[in-house]
Amino acid sequence: MLIEEDQARFLKCIGEPTRLQILKLLAKGERCVGELVSVLNKEQSLISHHLKALKECNIVKDEQKAQKVYYKLADVRLAKLIIDSEALMKELSLCQCQEVNYERKGNQGSGKGEICPAS
């Protein structure tokens, strides 16, 4: 398999908004499912579904502690990737394929993204 195929699978796995929210929280430290459910205000079954997908891609690891299962990033470099990608989106106005409204310093436009031209 080509490295580009692996990269595409990895990016597709993390490229879902709820998974990105989970990863942003895990970038700050390990969390149990209940904490993620509470912070993200989403159903437990949905959070568990996304954690399973992230675990299958070896992006997160889990560890049983007493009655709870805690999740953490599989590699600390993933935290930097998540934080840096968010900063890039805000600072460089990247990938405005849908209407977005990021707070940007010195943004000369309306702050809203435009529809990407057809390829």
PDB file of N, CA and C in Angstrom, residues 19-93:
ATOM      1  N   ARG A  19     -15.151  13.746  15.712  1.00  0.00           N
ATOM      2  CA  ARG A  19     -13.857  13.121  16.021  1.00  0.00           C
ATOM      3  C   ARG A  19     -12.809  14.190  16.291  1.00  0.00           C
ATOM      4  N   LEU A  20     -12.846  15.277  15.542  1.00  0.00           N
ATOM      5  CA  LEU A  20     -11.904  16.370  15.800  1.00  0.00           C
ATOM      6  C   LEU A  20     -12.142  16.975  17.186  1.00  0.00           C
ATOM      7  N   GLN A  21     -13.394  17.112  17.568  1.00  0.00           N
ATOM      8  CA  GLN A  21     -13.693  17.625  18.906  1.00  0.00           C
ATOM      9  C   GLN A  21     -13.141  16.676  19.979  1.00  0.00           C
ATOM     10  N   ILE A  22     -13.322  15.395  19.772  1.00  0.00           N
ATOM     11  CA  ILE A  22     -12.792  14.406  20.710  1.00  0.00           C
ATOM     12  C   ILE A  22     -11.271  14.519  20.780  1.00  0.00           C
ATOM     13  N   LEU A  23     -10.633  14.599  19.631  1.00  0.00           N
ATOM     14  CA  LEU A  23      -9.173  14.673  19.599  1.00  0.00           C
ATOM     15  C   LEU A  23      -8.659  15.946  20.261  1.00  0.00           C
ATOM     16  N   LYS A  24      -9.366  17.059  20.084  1.00  0.00           N
ATOM     17  CA  LYS A  24      -8.970  18.298  20.747  1.00  0.00           C
ATOM     18  C   LYS A  24      -9.013  18.142  22.268  1.00  0.00           C
ATOM     19  N   LEU A  25     -10.023  17.458  22.762  1.00  0.00           N
ATOM     20  CA  LEU A  25     -10.105  17.226  24.205  1.00  0.00           C
ATOM     21  C   LEU A  25      -9.005  16.276  24.674  1.00  0.00           C
ATOM     22  N   LEU A  26      -8.762  15.224  23.906  1.00  0.00           N
ATOM     23  CA  LEU A  26      -7.716  14.262  24.276  1.00  0.00           C
ATOM     24  C   LEU A  26      -6.320  14.872  24.164  1.00  0.00           C
ATOM     25  N   ALA A  27      -6.176  15.907  23.350  1.00  0.00           N
ATOM     26  CA  ALA A  27      -4.880  16.595  23.242  1.00  0.00           C
ATOM     27  C   ALA A  27      -4.502  17.232  24.579  1.00  0.00           C
ATOM     28  N   LYS A  28      -5.507  17.491  25.418  1.00  0.00           N
ATOM     29  CA  LYS A  28      -5.267  18.100  26.731  1.00  0.00           C
ATOM     30  C   LYS A  28      -5.058  17.054  27.819  1.00  0.00           C
ATOM     31  N   GLY A  29      -5.316  15.776  27.503  1.00  0.00           N
ATOM     32  CA  GLY A  29      -5.124  14.712  28.473  1.00  0.00           C
ATOM     33  C   GLY A  29      -6.178  13.633  28.319  1.00  0.00           C
ATOM     34  N   GLU A  30      -5.952  12.523  28.991  1.00  0.00           N
ATOM     35  CA  GLU A  30      -6.866  11.402  28.865  1.00  0.00           C
ATOM     36  C   GLU A  30      -8.234  11.739  29.460  1.00  0.00           C
ATOM     37  N   ARG A  31      -9.243  11.089  28.893  1.00  0.00           N
ATOM     38  CA  ARG A  31     -10.627  11.312  29.322  1.00  0.00           C
ATOM     39  C   ARG A  31     -11.396  10.003  29.253  1.00  0.00           C
ATOM     40  N   CYS A  32     -12.387   9.871  30.119  1.00  0.00           N
ATOM     41  CA  CYS A  32     -13.293   8.724  30.017  1.00  0.00           C
ATOM     42  C   CYS A  32     -14.473   9.128  29.141  1.00  0.00           C
ATOM     43  N   VAL A  33     -15.226   8.144  28.702  1.00  0.00           N
ATOM     44  CA  VAL A  33     -16.360   8.381  27.811  1.00  0.00           C
ATOM     45  C   VAL A  33     -17.354   9.352  28.443  1.00  0.00           C
ATOM     46  N   GLY A  34     -17.632   9.191  29.707  1.00  0.00           N
ATOM     47  CA  GLY A  34     -18.583  10.061  30.391  1.00  0.00           C
ATOM     48  C   GLY A  34     -18.176  11.524  30.339  1.00  0.00           C
ATOM     49  N   GLU A  35     -16.891  11.794  30.490  1.00  0.00           N
ATOM     50  CA  GLU A  35     -16.407  13.175  30.402  1.00  0.00           C
ATOM     51  C   GLU A  35     -16.600  13.728  28.996  1.00  0.00           C
ATOM     52  N   LEU A  36     -16.282  12.916  27.993  1.00  0.00           N
ATOM     53  CA  LEU A  36     -16.448  13.358  26.603  1.00  0.00           C
ATOM     54  C   LEU A  36     -17.915  13.628  26.299  1.00  0.00           C
ATOM     55  N   VAL A  37     -18.795  12.759  26.766  1.00  0.00           N
ATOM     56  CA  VAL A  37     -20.238  12.933  26.559  1.00  0.00           C
ATOM     57  C   VAL A  37     -20.693  14.249  27.191  1.00  0.00           C
ATOM     58  N   SER A  38     -20.245  14.499  28.403  1.00  0.00           N
ATOM     59  CA  SER A  38     -20.653  15.697  29.126  1.00  0.00           C
ATOM     60  C   SER A  38     -20.149  16.975  28.446  1.00  0.00           C
ATOM     61  N   VAL A  39     -18.878  17.006  28.087  1.00  0.00           N
ATOM     62  CA  VAL A  39     -18.291  18.203  27.482  1.00  0.00           C
ATOM     63  C   VAL A  39     -18.857  18.461  26.089  1.00  0.00           C
ATOM     64  N   LEU A  40     -19.012  17.405  25.298  1.00  0.00           N
ATOM     65  CA  LEU A  40     -19.464  17.572  23.915  1.00  0.00           C
ATOM     66  C   LEU A  40     -20.986  17.615  23.792  1.00  0.00           C
ATOM     67  N   ASN A  41     -21.680  17.249  24.871  1.00  0.00           N
ATOM     68  CA  ASN A  41     -23.142  17.256  24.879  1.00  0.00           C
ATOM     69  C   ASN A  41     -23.711  16.424  23.725  1.00  0.00           C
ATOM     70  N   LYS A  42     -23.177  15.215  23.585  1.00  0.00           N
ATOM     71  CA  LYS A  42     -23.627  14.290  22.542  1.00  0.00           C
ATOM     72  C   LYS A  42     -23.971  12.960  23.198  1.00  0.00           C
ATOM     73  N   GLU A  43     -24.700  12.148  22.482  1.00  0.00           N
ATOM     74  CA  GLU A  43     -25.097  10.837  23.001  1.00  0.00           C
ATOM     75  C   GLU A  43     -23.878   9.944  23.241  1.00  0.00           C
ATOM     76  N   GLN A  44     -23.963   9.146  24.297  1.00  0.00           N
ATOM     77  CA  GLN A  44     -22.872   8.238  24.634  1.00  0.00           C
ATOM     78  C   GLN A  44     -22.592   7.251  23.509  1.00  0.00           C
ATOM     79  N   SER A  45     -23.639   6.773  22.854  1.00  0.00           N
ATOM     80  CA  SER A  45     -23.449   5.809  21.768  1.00  0.00           C
ATOM     81  C   SER A  45     -22.682   6.441  20.599  1.00  0.00           C
ATOM     82  N   LEU A  46     -22.930   7.720  20.321  1.00  0.00           N
ATOM     83  CA  LEU A  46     -22.221   8.415  19.245  1.00  0.00           C
ATOM     84  C   LEU A  46     -20.744   8.587  19.594  1.00  0.00           C
ATOM     85  N   ILE A  47     -20.459   8.999  20.821  1.00  0.00           N
ATOM     86  CA  ILE A  47     -19.068   9.163  21.258  1.00  0.00           C
ATOM     87  C   ILE A  47     -18.348   7.816  21.208  1.00  0.00           C
ATOM     88  N   SER A  48     -18.993   6.781  21.679  1.00  0.00           N
ATOM     89  CA  SER A  48     -18.388   5.444  21.653  1.00  0.00           C
ATOM     90  C   SER A  48     -18.106   4.988  20.225  1.00  0.00           C
ATOM     91  N   HIS A  49     -19.027   5.268  19.317  1.00  0.00           N
ATOM     92  CA  HIS A  49     -18.849   4.922  17.905  1.00  0.00           C
ATOM     93  C   HIS A  49     -17.591   5.603  17.349  1.00  0.00           C
ATOM     94  N   HIS A  50     -17.446   6.898  17.609  1.00  0.00           N
ATOM     95  CA  HIS A  50     -16.288   7.630  17.098  1.00  0.00           C
ATOM     96  C   HIS A  50     -14.989   7.177  17.772  1.00  0.00           C
ATOM     97  N   LEU A  51     -15.040   6.888  19.049  1.00  0.00           N
ATOM     98  CA  LEU A  51     -13.843   6.384  19.733  1.00  0.00           C
ATOM     99  C   LEU A  51     -13.415   5.040  19.161  1.00  0.00           C
ATOM    100  N   LYS A  52     -14.379   4.204  18.830  1.00  0.00           N
ATOM    101  CA  LYS A  52     -14.068   2.904  18.230  1.00  0.00           C
ATOM    102  C   LYS A  52     -13.349   3.096  16.896  1.00  0.00           C
ATOM    103  N   ALA A  53     -13.843   4.020  16.067  1.00  0.00           N
ATOM    104  CA  ALA A  53     -13.204   4.285  14.774  1.00  0.00           C
ATOM    105  C   ALA A  53     -11.789   4.823  14.965  1.00  0.00           C
ATOM    106  N   LEU A  54     -11.612   5.736  15.912  1.00  0.00           N
ATOM    107  CA  LEU A  54     -10.283   6.300  16.176  1.00  0.00           C
ATOM    108  C   LEU A  54      -9.334   5.232  16.719  1.00  0.00           C
ATOM    109  N   LYS A  55      -9.864   4.336  17.514  1.00  0.00           N
ATOM    110  CA  LYS A  55      -9.053   3.245  18.061  1.00  0.00           C
ATOM    111  C   LYS A  55      -8.644   2.262  16.963  1.00  0.00           C
ATOM    112  N   GLU A  56      -9.573   1.950  16.054  1.00  0.00           N
ATOM    113  CA  GLU A  56      -9.270   1.037  14.951  1.00  0.00           C
ATOM    114  C   GLU A  56      -8.194   1.604  14.023  1.00  0.00           C
ATOM    115  N   CYS A  57      -8.098   2.922  13.960  1.00  0.00           N
ATOM    116  CA  CYS A  57      -7.058   3.573  13.142  1.00  0.00           C
ATOM    117  C   CYS A  57      -5.780   3.816  13.948  1.00  0.00           C
ATOM    118  N   ASN A  58      -5.732   3.306  15.169  1.00  0.00           N
ATOM    119  CA  ASN A  58      -4.576   3.462  16.054  1.00  0.00           C
ATOM    120  C   ASN A  58      -4.266   4.924  16.360  1.00  0.00           C
ATOM    121  N   ILE A  59      -5.298   5.748  16.428  1.00  0.00           N
ATOM    122  CA  ILE A  59      -5.139   7.168  16.751  1.00  0.00           C
ATOM    123  C   ILE A  59      -5.309   7.382  18.247  1.00  0.00           C
ATOM    124  N   VAL A  60      -6.175   6.591  18.864  1.00  0.00           N
ATOM    125  CA  VAL A  60      -6.340   6.647  20.320  1.00  0.00           C
ATOM    126  C   VAL A  60      -6.118   5.259  20.903  1.00  0.00           C
ATOM    127  N   LYS A  61      -5.773   5.261  22.182  1.00  0.00           N
ATOM    128  CA  LYS A  61      -5.615   4.028  22.953  1.00  0.00           C
ATOM    129  C   LYS A  61      -6.548   4.112  24.141  1.00  0.00           C
ATOM    130  N   ASP A  62      -6.954   2.962  24.648  1.00  0.00           N
ATOM    131  CA  ASP A  62      -7.788   2.957  25.838  1.00  0.00           C
ATOM    132  C   ASP A  62      -7.111   2.168  26.941  1.00  0.00           C
ATOM    133  N   GLU A  63      -7.527   2.500  28.164  1.00  0.00           N
ATOM    134  CA  GLU A  63      -6.987   1.825  29.339  1.00  0.00           C
ATOM    135  C   GLU A  63      -8.078   1.730  30.391  1.00  0.00           C
ATOM    136  N   GLN A  64      -8.307   0.516  30.877  1.00  0.00           N
ATOM    137  CA  GLN A  64      -9.308   0.282  31.917  1.00  0.00           C
ATOM    138  C   GLN A  64      -8.710   0.682  33.257  1.00  0.00           C
ATOM    139  N   LYS A  65      -9.417   1.545  33.989  1.00  0.00           N
ATOM    140  CA  LYS A  65      -9.029   1.936  35.343  1.00  0.00           C
ATOM    141  C   LYS A  65     -10.259   1.817  36.217  1.00  0.00           C
ATOM    142  N   ALA A  66     -10.231   0.846  37.095  1.00  0.00           N
ATOM    143  CA  ALA A  66     -11.387   0.547  37.949  1.00  0.00           C
ATOM    144  C   ALA A  66     -12.605   0.276  37.071  1.00  0.00           C
ATOM    145  N   GLN A  67     -13.667   1.050  37.229  1.00  0.00           N
ATOM    146  CA  GLN A  67     -14.899   0.811  36.471  1.00  0.00           C
ATOM    147  C   GLN A  67     -14.978   1.619  35.180  1.00  0.00           C
ATOM    148  N   LYS A  68     -13.962   2.442  34.877  1.00  0.00           N
ATOM    149  CA  LYS A  68     -14.021   3.323  33.710  1.00  0.00           C
ATOM    150  C   LYS A  68     -12.918   2.999  32.708  1.00  0.00           C
ATOM    151  N   VAL A  69     -13.212   3.298  31.452  1.00  0.00           N
ATOM    152  CA  VAL A  69     -12.222   3.171  30.387  1.00  0.00           C
ATOM    153  C   VAL A  69     -11.797   4.582  30.006  1.00  0.00           C
ATOM    154  N   TYR A  70     -10.494   4.817  30.038  1.00  0.00           N
ATOM    155  CA  TYR A  70      -9.949   6.127  29.692  1.00  0.00           C
ATOM    156  C   TYR A  70      -9.293   6.055  28.320  1.00  0.00           C
ATOM    157  N   TYR A  71      -9.454   7.122  27.568  1.00  0.00           N
ATOM    158  CA  TYR A  71      -8.890   7.223  26.223  1.00  0.00           C
ATOM    159  C   TYR A  71      -7.833   8.303  26.204  1.00  0.00           C
ATOM    160  N   LYS A  72      -6.786   8.050  25.415  1.00  0.00           N
ATOM    161  CA  LYS A  72      -5.734   9.045  25.220  1.00  0.00           C
ATOM    162  C   LYS A  72      -5.206   8.911  23.806  1.00  0.00           C
ATOM    163  N   LEU A  73      -4.511   9.937  23.361  1.00  0.00           N
ATOM    164  CA  LEU A  73      -3.914   9.899  22.034  1.00  0.00           C
ATOM    165  C   LEU A  73      -2.816   8.848  22.003  1.00  0.00           C
ATOM    166  N   ALA A  74      -2.703   8.152  20.901  1.00  0.00           N
ATOM    167  CA  ALA A  74      -1.703   7.090  20.763  1.00  0.00           C
ATOM    168  C   ALA A  74      -0.288   7.657  20.671  1.00  0.00           C
ATOM    169  N   ASP A  75      -0.167   8.898  20.233  1.00  0.00           N
ATOM    170  CA  ASP A  75       1.140   9.530  20.066  1.00  0.00           C
ATOM    171  C   ASP A  75       0.975  11.020  20.363  1.00  0.00           C
ATOM    172  N   VAL A  76       1.889  11.584  21.127  1.00  0.00           N
ATOM    173  CA  VAL A  76       1.786  12.995  21.510  1.00  0.00           C
ATOM    174  C   VAL A  76       1.846  13.931  20.308  1.00  0.00           C
ATOM    175  N   ARG A  77       2.435  13.488  19.211  1.00  0.00           N
ATOM    176  CA  ARG A  77       2.504  14.338  18.016  1.00  0.00           C
ATOM    177  C   ARG A  77       1.121  14.607  17.431  1.00  0.00           C
ATOM    178  N   LEU A  78       0.154  13.742  17.732  1.00  0.00           N
ATOM    179  CA  LEU A  78      -1.211  13.961  17.259  1.00  0.00           C
ATOM    180  C   LEU A  78      -1.813  15.219  17.879  1.00  0.00           C
ATOM    181  N   ALA A  79      -1.478  15.501  19.135  1.00  0.00           N
ATOM    182  CA  ALA A  79      -1.979  16.722  19.787  1.00  0.00           C
ATOM    183  C   ALA A  79      -1.489  17.951  19.034  1.00  0.00           C
ATOM    184  N   LYS A  80      -0.232  17.962  18.676  1.00  0.00           N
ATOM    185  CA  LYS A  80       0.328  19.086  17.921  1.00  0.00           C
ATOM    186  C   LYS A  80      -0.344  19.213  16.558  1.00  0.00           C
ATOM    187  N   LEU A  81      -0.589  18.098  15.902  1.00  0.00           N
ATOM    188  CA  LEU A  81      -1.258  18.112  14.599  1.00  0.00           C
ATOM    189  C   LEU A  81      -2.645  18.739  14.701  1.00  0.00           C
ATOM    190  N   ILE A  82      -3.406  18.363  15.707  1.00  0.00           N
ATOM    191  CA  ILE A  82      -4.765  18.876  15.882  1.00  0.00           C
ATOM    192  C   ILE A  82      -4.731  20.373  16.196  1.00  0.00           C
ATOM    193  N   ILE A  83      -3.862  20.776  17.095  1.00  0.00           N
ATOM    194  CA  ILE A  83      -3.757  22.188  17.476  1.00  0.00           C
ATOM    195  C   ILE A  83      -3.255  23.026  16.307  1.00  0.00           C
ATOM    196  N   ASP A  84      -2.236  22.532  15.626  1.00  0.00           N
ATOM    197  CA  ASP A  84      -1.670  23.278  14.495  1.00  0.00           C
ATOM    198  C   ASP A  84      -2.650  23.383  13.326  1.00  0.00           C
ATOM    199  N   SER A  85      -3.420  22.329  13.073  1.00  0.00           N
ATOM    200  CA  SER A  85      -4.369  22.384  11.955  1.00  0.00           C
ATOM    201  C   SER A  85      -5.473  23.397  12.240  1.00  0.00           C
ATOM    202  N   GLU A  86      -5.897  23.507  13.485  1.00  0.00           N
ATOM    203  CA  GLU A  86      -6.909  24.508  13.836  1.00  0.00           C
ATOM    204  C   GLU A  86      -6.340  25.917  13.651  1.00  0.00           C
ATOM    205  N   ALA A  87      -5.099  26.120  14.075  1.00  0.00           N
ATOM    206  CA  ALA A  87      -4.467  27.431  13.910  1.00  0.00           C
ATOM    207  C   ALA A  87      -4.325  27.788  12.434  1.00  0.00           C
ATOM    208  N   LEU A  88      -3.945  26.807  11.615  1.00  0.00           N
ATOM    209  CA  LEU A  88      -3.825  27.054  10.177  1.00  0.00           C
ATOM    210  C   LEU A  88      -5.163  27.472   9.574  1.00  0.00           C
ATOM    211  N   MET A  89      -6.240  26.795   9.974  1.00  0.00           N
ATOM    212  CA  MET A  89      -7.562  27.129   9.448  1.00  0.00           C
ATOM    213  C   MET A  89      -7.914  28.576   9.771  1.00  0.00           C
ATOM    214  N   LYS A  90      -7.616  29.000  10.972  1.00  0.00           N
ATOM    215  CA  LYS A  90      -7.965  30.342  11.406  1.00  0.00           C
ATOM    216  C   LYS A  90      -7.067  31.400  10.772  1.00  0.00           C
ATOM    217  N   GLU A  91      -5.782  31.113  10.689  1.00  0.00           N
ATOM    218  CA  GLU A  91      -4.814  32.118  10.258  1.00  0.00           C
ATOM    219  C   GLU A  91      -4.670  32.234   8.748  1.00  0.00           C
ATOM    220  N   LEU A  92      -4.815  31.124   8.036  1.00  0.00           N
ATOM    221  CA  LEU A  92      -4.547  31.134   6.601  1.00  0.00           C
ATOM    222  C   LEU A  92      -5.793  31.045   5.731  1.00  0.00           C
ATOM    223  N   SER A  93      -6.933  31.046   6.329  1.00  0.00           N
ATOM    224  CA  SER A  93      -8.191  30.963   5.577  1.00  0.00           C
ATOM    225  C   SER A  93      -8.208  29.763   4.634  1.00  0.00           C
TER     226      SER A  93
END
